[in-house]
Amino acid sequence: MTAQNLLVELFVEELPPKALKKLGDAFASVLADQLRVQGLAPADATVTAFASPRRLAAHVTGVLTRAADKAVSQKLMPVNVGLDANGQPTPALLKRLGALGADASAVAGLKRAPDGKAEALFYDSVAPGADIATGLQKALDEAIAKLPIPKVMTYQLADGWSDVKFVRPAHRLVALHGSTVIGIRALGLQASNMTEGHRFECDPKAFAIRDADSYQQQMTEQGAVIASFAERKTEIARQLAAAAAKVGGGCKPIEDDALLDEVTALVERPNVLICEFEQQFLGVPQECLILTMKANQKYFPLLDAAGKLTNQFLVVSNISPTDASAVIGGNERVVRPRLADAKFFFDQDRKKTLASRVEGLGKVVYHNKLGTQGERTERVLKIAQAIAQDLVRQGFVDEKGQADFVKAVAQAARLAKTDLLTDMVGEFPELQGIMGRYYALSDGLLEDVAFAIEDHYKPRFAGDDLPRNPVGVVVALADKLETLVGMFGIGNLPTGDRDPFALRRHALGVVRMLIEEKVPADLDWLLKTTASAFGSLIAETSAELEEFLYERLRGYFRDSDRSIRSSEGISRTQTYSNSEIDAVLSKQPQRLVAIEQRLHAVMAFAALPEAPALAAANKRIGNILKKSEGEAAATVNESALIEQAEKDLFAAMQTTVPAANAKFDAGDYTASLQSLAALRAPVDAFFDGVMVNADDPALKANRLGLLKQLHDAMNRVADLSRLAT
């Protein structure tokens, strides 16, 4: 059972770049896991994955030539089935033993053991450990079968008759245990120690791997290939930084990890080259140029110290010629038509104003049940105007700029989707909103309007920035609310991991803007206002939508630390417990901007020594009220109070509850809750000395009324029973 390191490599044609890293990791991990399961590799074996455009490989340490034998105990059958009345084996038992390679002589060695209510016969044997050839064949078959292949190819083998299905045609298979070739087969290939290096820079084309541990070094030195995906990625990043430094002027390559991964999957021996294009193209918005260079050519644009695009870019080449001028010239020649197209689109689009495109939105279908983009724009406009006017009434906007604010909101809402009809967005949909801003500025519109047109899509993803100004916030809210109410109204809800209209993202965007931008608008009012914009299409907002939004709220507060600004202006990070979040959100507060204050108040209350007892009492009161017949009235006849404990509680409430309510109405939720701490002693005394469910109906109703008043007062900020453990 000699242990040596193992190497397995599949040499194939160019693999899909976007899937390469996953393919490499999956191949190595499944192969190693299968070897561990069979006892051929130790649990702490080091597994190294290799993945390049033309190979998947794995190096596993400490793999045994043969796994250790295993003691196996197999249940045969119940004793009364396997043995007759005289204790002799039955034909059924002999047949079962024969199937296991044993005969009647094994009967004497069988063990009896309880098996449920009966007693069963067990046969103990030793299973020989798997040898490396058999075990590796099984592990490789499993690794190939479980590869996350995006699309399978079918190709013929050299015999011209056999078909094989794999991600790309495979040409060589290497399997080395130390320096010994393991005779396994896969994809119509017989394992050997021969592989191939770089398609262009390896001479000779094929060479032998000496042993498993020399693979990486030989691939680098003889094959001109950096086989490790991670090392190749690091080398590309190093060369990109060095090339940018060579250009000077504080230039840096654009940061894009997905692009870096994709380029890493396209080359086996990276060589970064500096290229440039004509200065005239810099007149085109840099987002257009950057996108076309990244998406179409896989280039890395260079930004100057101020973050502006330069006319130079970096190419990651797969070859390293002595004179790279031809490679540089070829890439410069290829990118030129792409940039010229972008310039043409930009120039053509600016010949028409955004306002002139509004009518064209009526010809673009948004949804067959919700009409065209033109109809949708009208709905968003109505919603945005209603929100803007409500915010003006509440003083959200400076008094001098209120009229301009409402006008800007209306203009931005009307023009927000018009860039969808431009040639540039037609070619690059990712630029929607961004191009709208450029075209709005070209049309001479205000910056607030231009930024709102771009920002109304924000936040586009988790952690994205919110709109830059109040105009953008209002239009973004209107746009997302229209989408949510519309889709829920026609029953187009997200299910499981399917959310084609990104409703979860829209809902979280609404939540973030209302809270983080401190928008003083009630959620129920926003939903009703939005529903009214649909006219007869949607009668009312769905209760499911409101619950959907509160679920996003729960996730919003649970998933991240929140920053609370104290009255002294000092910001601190605060995390709330699940029970504190549930206590507040179970009340479904409509003013989301105040939820943070409520949570902070509940957290402060929970830290009081009186909190556990009051929370438990609140829970008890809630249960009593639920079990009472009918709805208890929150009225108390003071003259009908008999027991001293209920008189004391009523008296304490006469001073405590009005003070708590006054502080609640003033928005001081922390003080409101903390003032209720004074009720602990009279509440405890009440439950110790008063029978609520008295035989006298009038007495019972009066006590229920007292508890109802107390319950209402205690749960204005949050449902305190949720704090009870």
Tab-separated table of N, CA and C in Angstrom, residues 101-210:
chain	number	residue	atom	x	y	z
A	101	GLY	N	-20.386	-15.673	-2.198
A	101	GLY	CA	-19.135	-16.411	-2.398
A	101	GLY	C	-18.783	-17.331	-1.254
A	102	ALA	N	-19.727	-17.671	-0.394
A	102	ALA	CA	-19.500	-18.574	0.735
A	102	ALA	C	-20.340	-19.838	0.562
A	103	ASP	N	-20.060	-20.876	1.403
A	103	ASP	CA	-20.825	-22.126	1.325
A	103	ASP	C	-21.339	-22.494	2.706
A	104	ALA	N	-21.794	-23.752	2.852
A	104	ALA	CA	-22.404	-24.195	4.108
A	104	ALA	C	-21.434	-24.142	5.273
A	105	SER	N	-20.129	-24.199	4.974
A	105	SER	CA	-19.141	-24.161	6.056
A	105	SER	C	-19.139	-22.823	6.792
A	106	ALA	N	-19.704	-21.797	6.175
A	106	ALA	CA	-19.731	-20.472	6.812
A	106	ALA	C	-20.859	-20.321	7.817
A	107	VAL	N	-21.794	-21.321	7.844
A	107	VAL	CA	-22.967	-21.197	8.721
A	107	VAL	C	-22.551	-21.120	10.186
A	108	ALA	N	-21.560	-21.947	10.542
A	108	ALA	CA	-21.134	-21.974	11.948
A	108	ALA	C	-20.581	-20.627	12.409
A	109	GLY	N	-20.063	-19.819	11.473
A	109	GLY	CA	-19.471	-18.536	11.843
A	109	GLY	C	-20.426	-17.368	11.801
A	110	LEU	N	-21.675	-17.630	11.443
A	110	LEU	CA	-22.653	-16.538	11.385
A	110	LEU	C	-22.966	-16.016	12.778
A	111	LYS	N	-23.210	-14.714	12.859
A	111	LYS	CA	-23.542	-14.090	14.138
A	111	LYS	C	-25.029	-13.804	14.223
A	112	ARG	N	-25.548	-13.917	15.444
A	112	ARG	CA	-26.932	-13.538	15.706
A	112	ARG	C	-26.934	-12.198	16.449
A	113	ALA	N	-27.829	-11.317	16.020
A	113	ALA	CA	-27.937	-10.007	16.685
A	113	ALA	C	-29.364	-9.501	16.556
A	114	PRO	N	-29.820	-8.723	17.550
A	114	PRO	CA	-31.179	-8.176	17.473
A	114	PRO	C	-31.327	-7.259	16.265
A	115	ASP	N	-32.466	-7.349	15.632
A	115	ASP	CA	-32.787	-6.478	14.501
A	115	ASP	C	-34.249	-6.079	14.627
A	116	GLY	N	-34.477	-4.988	15.327
A	116	GLY	CA	-35.854	-4.612	15.629
A	116	GLY	C	-36.429	-5.564	16.654
A	117	LYS	N	-37.598	-6.113	16.366
A	117	LYS	CA	-38.245	-7.039	17.301
A	117	LYS	C	-37.758	-8.471	17.124
A	118	ALA	N	-37.106	-8.754	15.997
A	118	ALA	CA	-36.645	-10.114	15.718
A	118	ALA	C	-35.138	-10.206	15.856
A	119	GLU	N	-34.630	-11.428	15.663
A	119	GLU	CA	-33.206	-11.677	15.680
A	119	GLU	C	-32.778	-12.050	14.269
A	120	ALA	N	-31.632	-11.506	13.812
A	120	ALA	CA	-31.204	-11.741	12.437
A	120	ALA	C	-29.824	-12.377	12.416
A	121	LEU	N	-29.500	-12.976	11.251
A	121	LEU	CA	-28.188	-13.563	11.010
A	121	LEU	C	-27.320	-12.577	10.240
A	122	PHE	N	-26.060	-12.443	10.662
A	122	PHE	CA	-25.119	-11.534	10.017
A	122	PHE	C	-23.875	-12.317	9.594
A	123	TYR	N	-23.385	-11.975	8.400
A	123	TYR	CA	-22.194	-12.641	7.861
A	123	TYR	C	-21.040	-11.645	7.854
A	124	ASP	N	-19.986	-11.963	8.615
A	124	ASP	CA	-18.806	-11.100	8.678
A	124	ASP	C	-17.780	-11.561	7.661
A	125	SER	N	-17.269	-10.605	6.885
A	125	SER	CA	-16.256	-10.930	5.885
A	125	SER	C	-15.298	-9.756	5.742
A	126	VAL	N	-14.273	-9.950	4.960
A	126	VAL	CA	-13.302	-8.889	4.698
A	126	VAL	C	-13.350	-8.538	3.221
A	127	ALA	N	-13.691	-7.268	2.920
A	127	ALA	CA	-13.734	-6.816	1.529
A	127	ALA	C	-12.362	-6.282	1.149
A	128	PRO	N	-11.787	-6.808	0.079
A	128	PRO	CA	-10.461	-6.326	-0.327
A	128	PRO	C	-10.525	-4.865	-0.752
A	129	GLY	N	-9.501	-4.096	-0.405
A	129	GLY	CA	-9.455	-2.690	-0.790
A	129	GLY	C	-9.277	-2.512	-2.289
A	130	ALA	N	-9.782	-1.406	-2.809
A	130	ALA	CA	-9.687	-1.131	-4.244
A	130	ALA	C	-8.237	-0.870	-4.633
A	131	ASP	N	-7.844	-1.373	-5.791
A	131	ASP	CA	-6.508	-1.065	-6.297
A	131	ASP	C	-6.561	0.249	-7.061
A	132	ILE	N	-5.414	0.857	-7.293
A	132	ILE	CA	-5.349	2.187	-7.875
A	132	ILE	C	-5.971	2.235	-9.266
A	133	ALA	N	-5.782	1.187	-10.067
A	133	ALA	CA	-6.312	1.199	-11.432
A	133	ALA	C	-7.833	1.191	-11.426
A	134	THR	N	-8.415	0.279	-10.623
A	134	THR	CA	-9.879	0.184	-10.557
A	134	THR	C	-10.475	1.430	-9.914
A	135	GLY	N	-9.877	1.858	-8.797
A	135	GLY	CA	-10.408	3.012	-8.077
A	135	GLY	C	-10.294	4.296	-8.866
A	136	LEU	N	-9.155	4.483	-9.558
A	136	LEU	CA	-8.985	5.707	-10.341
A	136	LEU	C	-9.927	5.728	-11.533
A	137	GLN	N	-10.161	4.558	-12.141
A	137	GLN	CA	-11.099	4.499	-13.262
A	137	GLN	C	-12.499	4.943	-12.822
A	138	LYS	N	-12.906	4.442	-11.662
A	138	LYS	CA	-14.221	4.816	-11.131
A	138	LYS	C	-14.268	6.305	-10.792
A	139	ALA	N	-13.189	6.808	-10.185
A	139	ALA	CA	-13.150	8.224	-9.794
A	139	ALA	C	-13.163	9.135	-11.013
A	140	LEU	N	-12.422	8.758	-12.054
A	140	LEU	CA	-12.372	9.580	-13.262
A	140	LEU	C	-13.717	9.581	-13.979
A	141	ASP	N	-14.341	8.414	-14.064
A	141	ASP	CA	-15.665	8.343	-14.695
A	141	ASP	C	-16.658	9.248	-13.977
A	142	GLU	N	-16.589	9.251	-12.640
A	142	GLU	CA	-17.502	10.079	-11.845
A	142	GLU	C	-17.187	11.562	-12.034
A	143	ALA	N	-15.896	11.898	-12.077
A	143	ALA	CA	-15.497	13.300	-12.251
A	143	ALA	C	-15.960	13.841	-13.596
A	144	ILE	N	-15.849	13.035	-14.634
A	144	ILE	CA	-16.293	13.465	-15.969
A	144	ILE	C	-17.812	13.598	-16.004
A	145	ALA	N	-18.503	12.632	-15.377
A	145	ALA	CA	-19.974	12.650	-15.392
A	145	ALA	C	-20.536	13.855	-14.650
A	146	LYS	N	-19.821	14.326	-13.618
A	146	LYS	CA	-20.349	15.411	-12.787
A	146	LYS	C	-19.818	16.794	-13.167
A	147	LEU	N	-19.096	16.882	-14.277
A	147	LEU	CA	-18.616	18.201	-14.700
A	147	LEU	C	-19.799	19.119	-15.039
A	148	PRO	N	-19.772	20.369	-14.573
A	148	PRO	CA	-20.862	21.316	-14.896
A	148	PRO	C	-20.710	21.845	-16.321
A	149	ILE	N	-20.968	20.959	-17.285
A	149	ILE	CA	-20.763	21.307	-18.693
A	149	ILE	C	-21.932	22.154	-19.198
A	150	PRO	N	-21.661	23.375	-19.682
A	150	PRO	CA	-22.750	24.242	-20.151
A	150	PRO	C	-23.448	23.693	-21.388
A	151	LYS	N	-22.683	23.073	-22.293
A	151	LYS	CA	-23.271	22.511	-23.504
A	151	LYS	C	-22.383	21.375	-23.995
A	152	VAL	N	-22.978	20.191	-24.199
A	152	VAL	CA	-22.218	19.005	-24.571
A	152	VAL	C	-22.053	18.934	-26.082
A	153	MET	N	-20.851	18.507	-26.505
A	153	MET	CA	-20.580	18.267	-27.920
A	153	MET	C	-20.565	16.765	-28.177
A	154	THR	N	-20.964	16.376	-29.369
A	154	THR	CA	-20.835	14.984	-29.803
A	154	THR	C	-19.841	14.949	-30.949
A	155	TYR	N	-18.824	14.095	-30.820
A	155	TYR	CA	-17.799	14.019	-31.865
A	155	TYR	C	-17.386	12.565	-32.073
A	156	GLN	N	-16.803	12.289	-33.219
A	156	GLN	CA	-16.366	10.937	-33.548
A	156	GLN	C	-14.936	10.696	-33.107
A	157	LEU	N	-14.662	9.435	-32.736
A	157	LEU	CA	-13.297	9.045	-32.423
A	157	LEU	C	-12.545	8.729	-33.709
A	158	ALA	N	-11.263	8.430	-33.553
A	158	ALA	CA	-10.411	8.195	-34.723
A	158	ALA	C	-10.872	7.006	-35.546
A	159	ASP	N	-11.611	6.040	-34.921
A	159	ASP	CA	-12.043	4.865	-35.680
A	159	ASP	C	-13.157	5.189	-36.673
A	160	GLY	N	-13.731	6.397	-36.562
A	160	GLY	CA	-14.764	6.800	-37.505
A	160	GLY	C	-16.143	6.240	-37.221
A	161	TRP	N	-16.251	5.403	-36.194
A	161	TRP	CA	-17.538	4.771	-35.889
A	161	TRP	C	-18.105	5.199	-34.538
A	162	SER	N	-17.233	5.310	-33.557
A	162	SER	CA	-17.686	5.569	-32.189
A	162	SER	C	-17.922	7.058	-31.954
A	163	ASP	N	-18.986	7.369	-31.226
A	163	ASP	CA	-19.309	8.744	-30.835
A	163	ASP	C	-19.001	8.944	-29.359
A	164	VAL	N	-18.535	10.130	-29.014
A	164	VAL	CA	-18.278	10.499	-27.626
A	164	VAL	C	-18.935	11.845	-27.365
A	165	LYS	N	-19.496	11.995	-26.150
A	165	LYS	CA	-20.105	13.270	-25.761
A	165	LYS	C	-19.275	13.892	-24.642
A	166	PHE	N	-18.799	15.099	-24.892
A	166	PHE	CA	-18.007	15.825	-23.893
A	166	PHE	C	-18.059	17.301	-24.235
A	167	VAL	N	-17.550	18.137	-23.321
A	167	VAL	CA	-17.620	19.575	-23.522
A	167	VAL	C	-16.839	20.005	-24.767
A	168	ARG	N	-15.697	19.389	-25.035
A	168	ARG	CA	-14.904	19.616	-26.242
A	168	ARG	C	-14.171	18.313	-26.573
A	169	PRO	N	-13.782	18.095	-27.820
A	169	PRO	CA	-13.052	16.869	-28.166
A	169	PRO	C	-11.781	16.718	-27.337
A	170	ALA	N	-11.603	15.515	-26.757
A	170	ALA	CA	-10.420	15.211	-25.951
A	170	ALA	C	-9.431	14.414	-26.794
A	171	HIS	N	-8.136	14.706	-26.638
A	171	HIS	CA	-7.114	14.075	-27.483
A	171	HIS	C	-6.075	13.271	-26.708
A	172	ARG	N	-5.871	13.588	-25.445
A	172	ARG	CA	-4.890	12.830	-24.667
A	172	ARG	C	-5.375	12.695	-23.231
A	173	LEU	N	-4.929	11.612	-22.580
A	173	LEU	CA	-5.237	11.371	-21.171
A	173	LEU	C	-3.942	10.972	-20.470
A	174	VAL	N	-3.588	11.712	-19.410
A	174	VAL	CA	-2.407	11.403	-18.603
A	174	VAL	C	-2.869	10.919	-17.240
A	175	ALA	N	-2.294	9.791	-16.773
A	175	ALA	CA	-2.599	9.279	-15.428
A	175	ALA	C	-1.305	8.733	-14.844
A	176	LEU	N	-0.746	9.454	-13.902
A	176	LEU	CA	0.538	9.072	-13.312
A	176	LEU	C	0.417	8.937	-11.803
A	177	HIS	N	0.813	7.753	-11.292
A	177	HIS	CA	0.907	7.532	-9.849
A	177	HIS	C	2.392	7.515	-9.542
A	178	GLY	N	2.890	8.635	-9.058
A	178	GLY	CA	4.328	8.799	-9.025
A	178	GLY	C	4.810	8.925	-10.460
A	179	SER	N	5.665	8.002	-10.900
A	179	SER	CA	6.102	7.988	-12.300
A	179	SER	C	5.485	6.834	-13.082
A	180	THR	N	4.564	6.100	-12.444
A	180	THR	CA	3.938	4.932	-13.068
A	180	THR	C	2.657	5.321	-13.778
A	181	VAL	N	2.538	4.912	-15.045
A	181	VAL	CA	1.311	5.175	-15.799
A	181	VAL	C	0.237	4.190	-15.338
A	182	ILE	N	-0.923	4.703	-14.996
A	182	ILE	CA	-2.058	3.867	-14.605
A	182	ILE	C	-2.911	3.622	-15.846
A	183	GLY	N	-3.153	2.378	-16.153
A	183	GLY	CA	-3.838	2.030	-17.401
A	183	GLY	C	-5.334	2.198	-17.368
A	184	ILE	N	-5.789	3.408	-17.314
A	184	ILE	CA	-7.228	3.686	-17.327
A	184	ILE	C	-7.629	4.243	-18.685
A	185	ARG	N	-8.951	4.279	-18.916
A	185	ARG	CA	-9.471	4.798	-20.182
A	185	ARG	C	-10.599	5.795	-19.908
A	186	ALA	N	-10.751	6.757	-20.808
A	186	ALA	CA	-11.856	7.717	-20.715
A	186	ALA	C	-12.017	8.419	-22.051
A	187	LEU	N	-13.245	8.630	-22.460
A	187	LEU	CA	-13.557	9.365	-23.685
A	187	LEU	C	-12.854	8.763	-24.902
A	188	GLY	N	-12.714	7.432	-24.899
A	188	GLY	CA	-12.081	6.738	-26.012
A	188	GLY	C	-10.573	6.840	-26.015
A	189	LEU	N	-9.975	7.316	-24.914
A	189	LEU	CA	-8.527	7.503	-24.838
A	189	LEU	C	-7.906	6.540	-23.831
A	190	GLN	N	-6.717	6.056	-24.142
A	190	GLN	CA	-5.943	5.229	-23.218
A	190	GLN	C	-4.910	6.115	-22.530
A	191	ALA	N	-4.822	5.997	-21.200
A	191	ALA	CA	-3.908	6.854	-20.444
A	191	ALA	C	-2.454	6.570	-20.796
A	192	SER	N	-1.648	7.621	-20.763
A	192	SER	CA	-0.197	7.524	-20.972
A	192	SER	C	0.453	8.627	-20.155
A	193	ASN	N	1.720	8.885	-20.419
A	193	ASN	CA	2.392	10.009	-19.764
A	193	ASN	C	2.681	11.145	-20.744
A	194	MET	N	2.073	11.096	-21.930
A	194	MET	CA	2.318	12.087	-22.975
A	194	MET	C	1.251	13.185	-22.963
A	195	THR	N	1.695	14.422	-23.082
A	195	THR	CA	0.780	15.557	-23.181
A	195	THR	C	1.322	16.534	-24.210
A	196	GLU	N	0.583	17.619	-24.408
A	196	GLU	CA	1.011	18.668	-25.330
A	196	GLU	C	1.013	20.001	-24.608
A	197	GLY	N	1.857	20.903	-25.068
A	197	GLY	CA	1.970	22.210	-24.444
A	197	GLY	C	1.214	23.277	-25.220
A	198	HIS	N	1.778	24.478	-25.260
A	198	HIS	CA	1.185	25.631	-25.931
A	198	HIS	C	0.980	25.332	-27.415
A	199	ARG	N	-0.140	25.763	-27.945
A	199	ARG	CA	-0.465	25.457	-29.338
A	199	ARG	C	0.584	26.005	-30.305
A	200	PHE	N	1.166	27.157	-29.980
A	200	PHE	CA	2.096	27.798	-30.914
A	200	PHE	C	3.541	27.840	-30.415
A	201	GLU	N	3.748	27.828	-29.118
A	201	GLU	CA	5.077	28.104	-28.594
A	201	GLU	C	5.746	26.902	-27.934
A	202	CYS	N	5.196	25.718	-28.118
A	202	CYS	CA	5.792	24.516	-27.545
A	202	CYS	C	6.482	23.708	-28.641
A	203	ASP	N	7.744	23.418	-28.457
A	203	ASP	CA	8.503	22.621	-29.425
A	203	ASP	C	9.418	21.671	-28.644
A	204	PRO	N	9.228	20.351	-28.751
A	204	PRO	CA	8.296	19.664	-29.654
A	204	PRO	C	6.854	19.773	-29.174
A	205	LYS	N	5.933	19.435	-30.057
A	205	LYS	CA	4.509	19.560	-29.779
A	205	LYS	C	4.106	18.725	-28.575
A	206	ALA	N	4.556	17.455	-28.511
A	206	ALA	CA	4.211	16.545	-27.417
A	206	ALA	C	5.461	16.196	-26.628
A	207	PHE	N	5.291	15.954	-25.340
A	207	PHE	CA	6.412	15.560	-24.494
A	207	PHE	C	5.890	14.704	-23.344
A	208	ALA	N	6.780	13.981	-22.709
A	208	ALA	CA	6.405	13.059	-21.633
A	208	ALA	C	6.531	13.744	-20.275
A	209	ILE	N	5.558	13.522	-19.406
A	209	ILE	CA	5.611	13.982	-18.023
A	209	ILE	C	6.376	12.929	-17.219
A	210	ARG	N	7.430	13.347	-16.541
A	210	ARG	CA	8.292	12.396	-15.836
A	210	ARG	C	7.559	11.737	-14.670
